[in-house]
């Protein structure tokens, strides 16, 4: 219940960089997808994250428009879109940059992404 009250269990967009800091402060595990509207691969990532957000309520799933958050992108050294920032206890622990870790293909499975997130210990993966 506590997780759900903090916005876990759904994949949602946050409007600004300021919201990012607030969100990561209140949850232990956060996955933030830095995306661009015009990037096709971001839509692929969105589909997988929507499924995983419902399955792994122990982690908060967010998305942030990279074009509207230049300060954060520079600070986190995000150069490739899509990038997932994996934040644990308020600190960015790992990144999934593009689809390289996911088999370098557009048609990777949700399970592949789930496995990779499990390797980073950002979700409870068995």
Coordinates of N, CA, C and O in Angstrom, one line a residue:
X1 N 0.8 -1.2 0.0 CA 0.0 0.0 0.0 C 0.9 1.3 0.0 O 0.6 2.2 -0.7
X2 N 1.9 1.2 0.8 CA 2.8 2.4 0.9 C 3.4 2.7 -0.4 O 3.5 3.8 -0.9
X3 N 3.9 1.6 -1.1 CA 4.5 1.8 -2.4 C 3.5 2.4 -3.4 O 3.9 3.3 -4.2
X4 N 2.3 1.9 -3.4 CA 1.3 2.4 -4.3 C 1.0 3.8 -4.1 O 0.8 4.6 -5.0
X5 N 1.0 4.2 -2.8 CA 0.7 5.6 -2.5 C 1.8 6.6 -3.0 O 1.6 7.7 -3.1
X6 N 3.0 6.0 -3.2 CA 4.1 6.8 -3.7 C 4.2 6.7 -5.2 O 5.2 7.2 -5.8
X7 N 3.2 6.2 -5.9 CA 3.3 6.1 -7.3 C 3.9 4.9 -7.9 O 4.2 4.9 -9.1
X8 N 4.1 3.9 -7.1 CA 4.7 2.6 -7.7 C 3.5 1.9 -8.3 O 2.4 2.1 -8.1
X9 N 3.9 0.9 -9.2 CA 2.8 0.1 -9.8 C 2.3 0.6 -11.1 O 1.5 0.0 -11.8
X10 N 2.8 1.8 -11.5 CA 2.4 2.4 -12.8 C 3.6 3.1 -13.4 O 4.6 3.4 -12.7
X11 N 3.6 3.2 -14.7 CA 4.7 3.8 -15.4 C 4.2 5.2 -15.8 O 3.2 5.3 -16.6
X12 N 4.8 6.3 -15.3 CA 4.2 7.6 -15.6 C 5.3 8.6 -15.9 O 6.4 8.5 -15.5
X13 N 4.8 9.6 -16.6 CA 5.7 10.7 -16.9 C 5.8 11.8 -15.8 O 4.8 12.1 -15.2
X14 N 7.0 12.3 -15.6 CA 7.1 13.4 -14.6 C 7.4 14.7 -15.5 O 8.1 14.6 -16.5
X15 N 6.8 15.8 -15.0 CA 6.9 17.0 -15.9 C 8.2 17.7 -15.9 O 8.5 18.4 -16.9
X16 N 9.0 17.6 -14.8 CA 10.2 18.5 -14.8 C 11.4 17.8 -14.0 O 11.2 16.8 -13.3
X17 N 12.5 18.4 -14.2 CA 13.7 18.0 -13.5 C 13.5 18.0 -12.0 O 14.0 17.2 -11.2
X18 N 12.8 19.1 -11.5 CA 12.6 19.2 -10.1 C 11.8 18.0 -9.5 O 12.1 17.6 -8.4
X19 N 10.8 17.6 -10.3 CA 10.0 16.4 -9.9 C 10.9 15.2 -9.7 O 10.7 14.3 -8.9
X20 N 11.9 15.1 -10.6 CA 12.8 13.9 -10.6 C 13.5 13.8 -9.2 O 13.4 12.7 -8.6
X21 N 14.0 14.9 -8.7 CA 14.7 14.8 -7.4 C 13.7 14.5 -6.3 O 14.0 13.7 -5.4
X22 N 12.5 15.0 -6.3 CA 11.5 14.7 -5.3 C 11.1 13.2 -5.4 O 11.0 12.5 -4.4
X23 N 10.9 12.7 -6.6 CA 10.5 11.3 -6.7 C 11.6 10.3 -6.2 O 11.3 9.3 -5.6
X24 N 12.9 10.6 -6.6 CA 13.9 9.6 -6.2 C 14.2 9.7 -4.7 O 14.6 8.8 -4.1
X25 N 13.8 10.9 -4.1 CA 14.0 11.0 -2.6 C 13.0 10.1 -1.8 O 13.4 9.6 -0.8
X26 N 11.8 9.9 -2.4 CA 10.8 9.2 -1.6 C 10.7 7.7 -1.8 O 10.0 7.1 -1.2
X27 N 11.5 7.2 -2.8 CA 11.5 5.8 -3.1 C 12.9 5.2 -3.1 O 13.8 5.9 -3.6
X28 N 13.1 4.0 -2.6 CA 14.4 3.3 -2.6 C 14.9 3.0 -4.0 O 16.0 3.2 -4.3
X29 N 14.0 2.4 -4.8 CA 14.4 2.0 -6.2 C 13.5 2.7 -7.2 O 12.3 2.7 -7.2
X30 N 14.3 3.4 -8.1 CA 13.6 4.2 -9.2 C 14.3 3.9 -10.5 O 15.5 3.9 -10.6
X31 N 13.5 3.7 -11.5 CA 13.9 3.5 -12.9 C 13.4 4.7 -13.7 O 12.2 4.9 -13.7
X32 N 14.3 5.5 -14.2 CA 13.8 6.7 -15.0 C 14.2 6.6 -16.4 O 15.4 6.5 -16.7
X33 N 13.3 6.6 -17.3 CA 13.5 6.5 -18.8 C 13.6 7.9 -19.3 O 12.7 8.7 -19.3
X34 N 14.8 8.3 -19.8 CA 15.0 9.5 -20.5 C 14.7 9.3 -22.0 O 15.3 8.5 -22.6
X35 N 13.7 10.0 -22.5 CA 13.2 9.8 -23.8 C 13.0 11.0 -24.6 O 13.1 12.1 -24.1
X36 N 12.8 10.8 -25.9 CA 12.4 11.9 -26.8 C 11.2 11.4 -27.6 O 11.1 10.3 -28.0
X37 N 10.2 12.3 -27.8 CA 9.0 12.0 -28.5 C 9.3 11.5 -29.9 O 8.6 10.6 -30.4
X38 N 10.3 12.0 -30.5 CA 10.6 11.7 -31.9 C 11.4 10.4 -32.1 O 11.7 10.0 -33.2
X39 N 11.8 9.8 -31.0 CA 12.7 8.6 -31.1 C 11.8 7.3 -31.0 O 11.2 7.0 -30.0
X40 N 11.8 6.6 -32.1 CA 11.0 5.3 -32.2 C 11.3 4.3 -31.1 O 10.5 3.7 -30.5
X41 N 12.6 4.2 -30.8 CA 13.0 3.2 -29.8 C 12.5 3.5 -28.4 O 12.4 2.6 -27.6
X42 N 12.2 4.8 -28.1 CA 11.6 5.1 -26.9 C 10.2 4.5 -26.7 O 9.8 4.1 -25.6
X43 N 9.5 4.4 -27.8 CA 8.2 3.8 -27.8 C 8.3 2.3 -27.5 O 7.4 1.8 -26.8
X44 N 9.3 1.7 -28.0 CA 9.5 0.3 -27.7 C 9.8 0.1 -26.2 O 9.2 -0.7 -25.6
X45 N 10.7 1.0 -25.7 CA 11.0 0.9 -24.3 C 9.8 1.1 -23.4 O 9.6 0.5 -22.4
X46 N 8.9 2.1 -23.8 CA 7.7 2.4 -23.1 C 6.8 1.2 -22.9 O 6.3 1.0 -21.8
X47 N 6.7 0.4 -24.0 CA 5.8 -0.8 -24.0 C 6.3 -1.8 -22.9 O 5.5 -2.3 -22.1
X48 N 7.6 -2.0 -22.9 CA 8.2 -3.0 -21.9 C 8.1 -2.4 -20.5 O 7.7 -3.2 -19.6
X49 N 8.3 -1.1 -20.3 CA 8.3 -0.6 -18.9 C 6.9 -0.5 -18.4 O 6.7 -0.7 -17.2
X50 N 5.9 -0.3 -19.2 CA 4.5 -0.3 -18.8 C 4.1 -1.7 -18.2 O 3.5 -1.8 -17.1
X51 N 4.6 -2.8 -18.8 CA 4.3 -4.1 -18.3 C 5.1 -4.3 -17.0 O 4.5 -4.8 -16.0
X52 N 6.4 -4.0 -17.0 CA 7.2 -4.2 -15.8 C 6.8 -3.4 -14.6 O 6.9 -3.9 -13.4
X53 N 6.2 -2.2 -14.8 CA 5.8 -1.4 -13.7 C 4.7 -2.0 -12.9 O 4.7 -1.9 -11.7
X54 N 3.8 -2.7 -13.6 CA 2.7 -3.3 -12.9 C 3.1 -4.6 -12.2 O 2.6 -5.0 -11.2
X55 N 4.2 -5.2 -12.7 CA 4.7 -6.5 -12.1 C 5.6 -6.3 -10.9 O 5.6 -7.0 -10.0
X56 N 6.4 -5.2 -11.0 CA 7.4 -4.9 -9.9 C 7.0 -3.6 -9.2 O 7.7 -2.6 -9.4
X57 N 6.1 -3.8 -8.3 CA 5.7 -2.6 -7.5 C 6.7 -2.1 -6.5 O 6.5 -1.1 -5.9
X58 N 7.7 -2.9 -6.3 CA 8.8 -2.5 -5.3 C 9.6 -1.4 -5.9 O 10.4 -0.8 -5.2
X59 N 9.5 -1.1 -7.2 CA 10.3 -0.1 -7.9 C 9.4 0.9 -8.6 O 8.3 0.6 -9.1
X60 N 9.8 2.2 -8.5 CA 9.0 3.2 -9.2 C 9.6 3.4 -10.6 O 10.8 3.5 -10.8
X61 N 8.6 3.4 -11.6 CA 9.0 3.5 -13.0 C 8.5 4.9 -13.5 O 7.3 5.2 -13.4
X62 N 9.5 5.7 -14.0 CA 9.2 7.1 -14.4 C 9.8 7.3 -15.8 O 10.7 6.6 -16.3
X63 N 9.3 8.3 -16.5 CA 9.9 8.8 -17.7 C 10.0 10.3 -17.7 O 9.1 11.0 -17.1
X64 N 11.0 10.8 -18.3 CA 11.3 12.2 -18.3 C 11.8 12.6 -19.7 O 12.7 11.9 -20.3
X65 N 11.2 13.6 -20.3 CA 11.6 14.1 -21.6 C 13.0 14.7 -21.6 O 13.2 15.7 -20.9
X66 N 13.9 14.1 -22.2 CA 15.3 14.5 -22.2 C 15.5 16.0 -22.7 O 16.3 16.7 -22.3
X67 N 14.6 16.3 -23.7 CA 14.7 17.7 -24.3 C 14.3 18.8 -23.3 O 14.7 19.9 -23.4
X68 N 13.5 18.4 -22.3 CA 13.0 19.3 -21.3 C 13.8 19.3 -20.0 O 13.5 20.0 -19.1
X69 N 14.9 18.4 -20.0 CA 15.7 18.3 -18.8 C 17.2 18.3 -19.1 O 17.9 17.4 -18.8
X70 N 17.7 19.4 -19.8 CA 19.1 19.5 -20.2 C 20.1 19.4 -19.0 O 21.1 18.8 -19.1
X71 N 19.7 20.0 -17.9 CA 20.6 20.0 -16.7 C 20.8 18.6 -16.2 O 22.0 18.2 -16.0
X72 N 19.7 17.9 -16.0 CA 19.8 16.5 -15.5 C 20.6 15.6 -16.5 O 21.4 14.8 -16.1
X73 N 20.3 15.8 -17.8 CA 21.0 14.9 -18.8 C 22.5 15.2 -18.8 O 23.3 14.3 -18.9
X74 N 22.8 16.5 -18.6 CA 24.3 16.8 -18.5 C 24.9 16.2 -17.2 O 25.9 15.6 -17.3
X75 N 24.2 16.4 -16.1 CA 24.7 15.9 -14.9 C 24.8 14.4 -14.8 O 25.8 13.9 -14.2
X76 N 23.9 13.7 -15.4 CA 23.9 12.2 -15.5 C 24.7 11.7 -16.7 O 24.7 10.5 -16.9
X77 N 25.2 12.6 -17.5 CA 26.0 12.3 -18.7 C 25.1 11.4 -19.7 O 25.6 10.4 -20.2
X78 N 23.9 11.8 -19.9 CA 23.0 11.0 -20.8 C 23.2 11.6 -22.2 O 22.9 12.8 -22.4
X79 N 23.7 10.8 -23.1 CA 24.0 11.2 -24.5 C 23.2 10.4 -25.5 O 22.9 10.9 -26.6
X80 N 22.8 9.2 -25.1 CA 22.1 8.3 -26.1 C 20.6 8.2 -25.6 O 20.4 8.1 -24.4
X81 N 19.7 8.3 -26.5 CA 18.3 8.1 -26.2 C 17.8 6.8 -26.8 O 18.1 6.6 -28.0
X82 N 17.1 5.9 -26.2 CA 16.7 5.9 -24.8 C 17.8 5.5 -23.8 O 18.6 4.7 -24.2
X83 N 17.8 6.1 -22.6 CA 18.6 5.7 -21.6 C 17.8 5.5 -20.3 O 16.9 6.4 -20.0
X84 N 18.0 4.4 -19.6 CA 17.3 4.2 -18.3 C 18.3 4.5 -17.2 O 19.4 3.9 -17.3
X85 N 18.0 5.4 -16.3 CA 18.8 5.6 -15.2 C 18.3 4.8 -14.0 O 17.1 4.9 -13.7
X86 N 19.1 4.0 -13.4 CA 18.7 3.1 -12.3 C 19.2 3.7 -11.0 O 20.3 3.7 -10.8
X87 N 18.2 4.2 -10.2 CA 18.5 5.0 -9.1 C 18.2 4.2 -7.8 O 17.0 3.8 -7.6
X88 N 19.1 4.0 -6.9 CA 18.9 3.3 -5.7 C 19.3 4.2 -4.5 O 20.4 4.7 -4.5
X89 N 18.4 4.3 -3.6 CA 18.7 5.2 -2.4 C 19.2 6.6 -2.8 O 20.1 7.2 -2.2
X90 N 18.5 7.1 -3.9 CA 18.8 8.5 -4.3 C 20.1 8.7 -5.1 O 20.4 9.8 -5.5
X91 N 20.8 7.6 -5.4 CA 22.1 7.7 -6.2 C 21.9 6.8 -7.4 O 21.4 5.7 -7.4
X92 N 22.4 7.4 -8.6 CA 22.3 6.6 -9.8 C 23.4 5.6 -9.8 O 24.6 5.9 -9.7
X93 N 22.9 4.3 -9.8 CA 23.8 3.1 -9.7 C 24.3 2.6 -11.0 O 25.3 2.0 -11.1
X94 N 23.4 2.7 -12.0 CA 23.6 2.0 -13.3 C 22.8 2.7 -14.4 O 21.9 3.4 -14.1
X95 N 23.2 2.4 -15.6 CA 22.4 2.9 -16.8 C 22.2 1.8 -17.7 O 23.1 0.9 -17.9
X96 N 21.1 1.8 -18.4 CA 20.9 0.9 -19.6 C 20.8 1.9 -20.8 O 19.9 2.7 -20.9
X97 N 21.9 1.9 -21.6 CA 22.0 2.9 -22.7 C 21.6 2.2 -24.0 O 22.2 1.3 -24.4
X98 N 20.6 2.8 -24.6 CA 20.1 2.2 -25.9 C 19.7 0.8 -25.7 O 19.3 0.4 -24.6
X99 N 19.9 -0.1 -26.7 CA 19.5 -1.5 -26.6 C 20.7 -2.4 -26.6 O 20.6 -3.6 -26.7
X100 N 21.9 -1.9 -26.4 CA 23.1 -2.7 -26.4 C 23.1 -3.9 -25.4 O 23.4 -5.0 -25.8
X101 N 22.6 -3.6 -24.2 CA 22.6 -4.7 -23.2 C 21.4 -5.6 -23.4 O 21.2 -6.6 -22.7
X102 N 20.5 -5.3 -24.4 CA 19.3 -6.0 -24.5 C 19.3 -6.8 -25.8 O 18.3 -7.1 -26.4
X103 N 20.5 -7.1 -26.3 CA 20.6 -8.0 -27.5 C 20.8 -7.1 -28.8 O 20.9 -7.7 -29.9
X104 N 21.0 -5.8 -28.6 CA 21.2 -4.9 -29.8 C 20.1 -5.1 -30.9 O 20.5 -5.0 -32.0
X105 N 18.9 -5.3 -30.5 CA 17.8 -5.5 -31.4 C 16.6 -4.8 -31.0 O 16.4 -4.6 -29.8
X106 N 15.8 -4.3 -31.9 CA 14.5 -3.6 -31.6 C 13.5 -4.6 -31.0 O 12.6 -4.1 -30.3
X107 N 13.6 -5.9 -31.3 CA 12.5 -6.8 -30.8 C 13.0 -7.7 -29.7 O 12.6 -8.8 -29.6
X108 N 13.7 -7.0 -28.7 CA 14.0 -7.8 -27.5 C 12.8 -8.0 -26.7 O 11.8 -7.3 -26.9
X109 N 12.8 -9.0 -25.8 CA 11.6 -9.3 -25.0 C 11.6 -8.5 -23.7 O 12.6 -8.0 -23.2
X110 N 10.4 -8.4 -23.1 CA 10.2 -7.8 -21.8 C 11.1 -8.6 -20.8 O 11.7 -8.0 -19.9
X111 N 11.1 -9.9 -21.0 CA 11.9 -10.7 -20.1 C 13.4 -10.3 -20.1 O 14.1 -10.4 -19.1
X112 N 13.9 -10.0 -21.3 CA 15.3 -9.6 -21.4 C 15.6 -8.3 -20.6 O 16.5 -8.3 -19.9
X113 N 14.7 -7.4 -20.8 CA 14.8 -6.1 -20.0 C 14.7 -6.4 -18.5 O 15.4 -5.9 -17.7
X114 N 13.7 -7.3 -18.2 CA 13.5 -7.6 -16.7 C 14.8 -8.3 -16.2 O 15.2 -8.0 -15.1
X115 N 15.4 -9.2 -16.9 CA 16.6 -9.8 -16.5 C 17.7 -8.8 -16.3 O 18.4 -8.8 -15.3
X116 N 17.9 -7.9 -17.2 CA 18.9 -6.8 -17.1 C 18.7 -5.9 -15.9 O 19.6 -5.6 -15.2
X117 N 17.4 -5.6 -15.6 CA 17.1 -4.8 -14.4 C 17.4 -5.6 -13.2 O 17.8 -5.0 -12.1
X118 N 17.1 -6.9 -13.2 CA 17.4 -7.8 -12.1 C 18.9 -7.9 -11.8 O 19.3 -7.9 -10.7
X119 N 19.7 -7.9 -12.9 CA 21.2 -7.9 -12.7 C 21.7 -6.7 -12.0 O 22.6 -6.7 -11.2
X120 N 21.0 -5.6 -12.2 CA 21.4 -4.3 -11.5 C 20.8 -4.2 -10.1 O 21.0 -3.2 -9.4
X121 N 20.0 -5.2 -9.7 CA 19.4 -5.3 -8.4 C 18.4 -4.1 -8.1 O 18.3 -3.6 -7.0
X122 N 17.8 -3.6 -9.2 CA 16.9 -2.5 -9.0 C 15.4 -3.0 -8.9 O 14.5 -2.4 -8.4
X123 N 15.2 -4.3 -9.4 CA 13.9 -5.0 -9.2 C 14.2 -6.3 -8.5 O 15.3 -6.8 -8.5
X124 N 13.2 -6.9 -7.9 CA 13.3 -8.3 -7.3 C 13.1 -9.3 -8.4 O 12.0 -9.5 -8.9
X125 N 14.2 -9.8 -8.9 CA 14.1 -10.8 -10.1 C 14.6 -12.1 -9.6 O 15.6 -12.3 -9.0
X126 N 13.7 -13.2 -10.0 CA 14.1 -14.5 -9.7 C 14.4 -15.3 -11.0 O 13.6 -15.3 -11.8

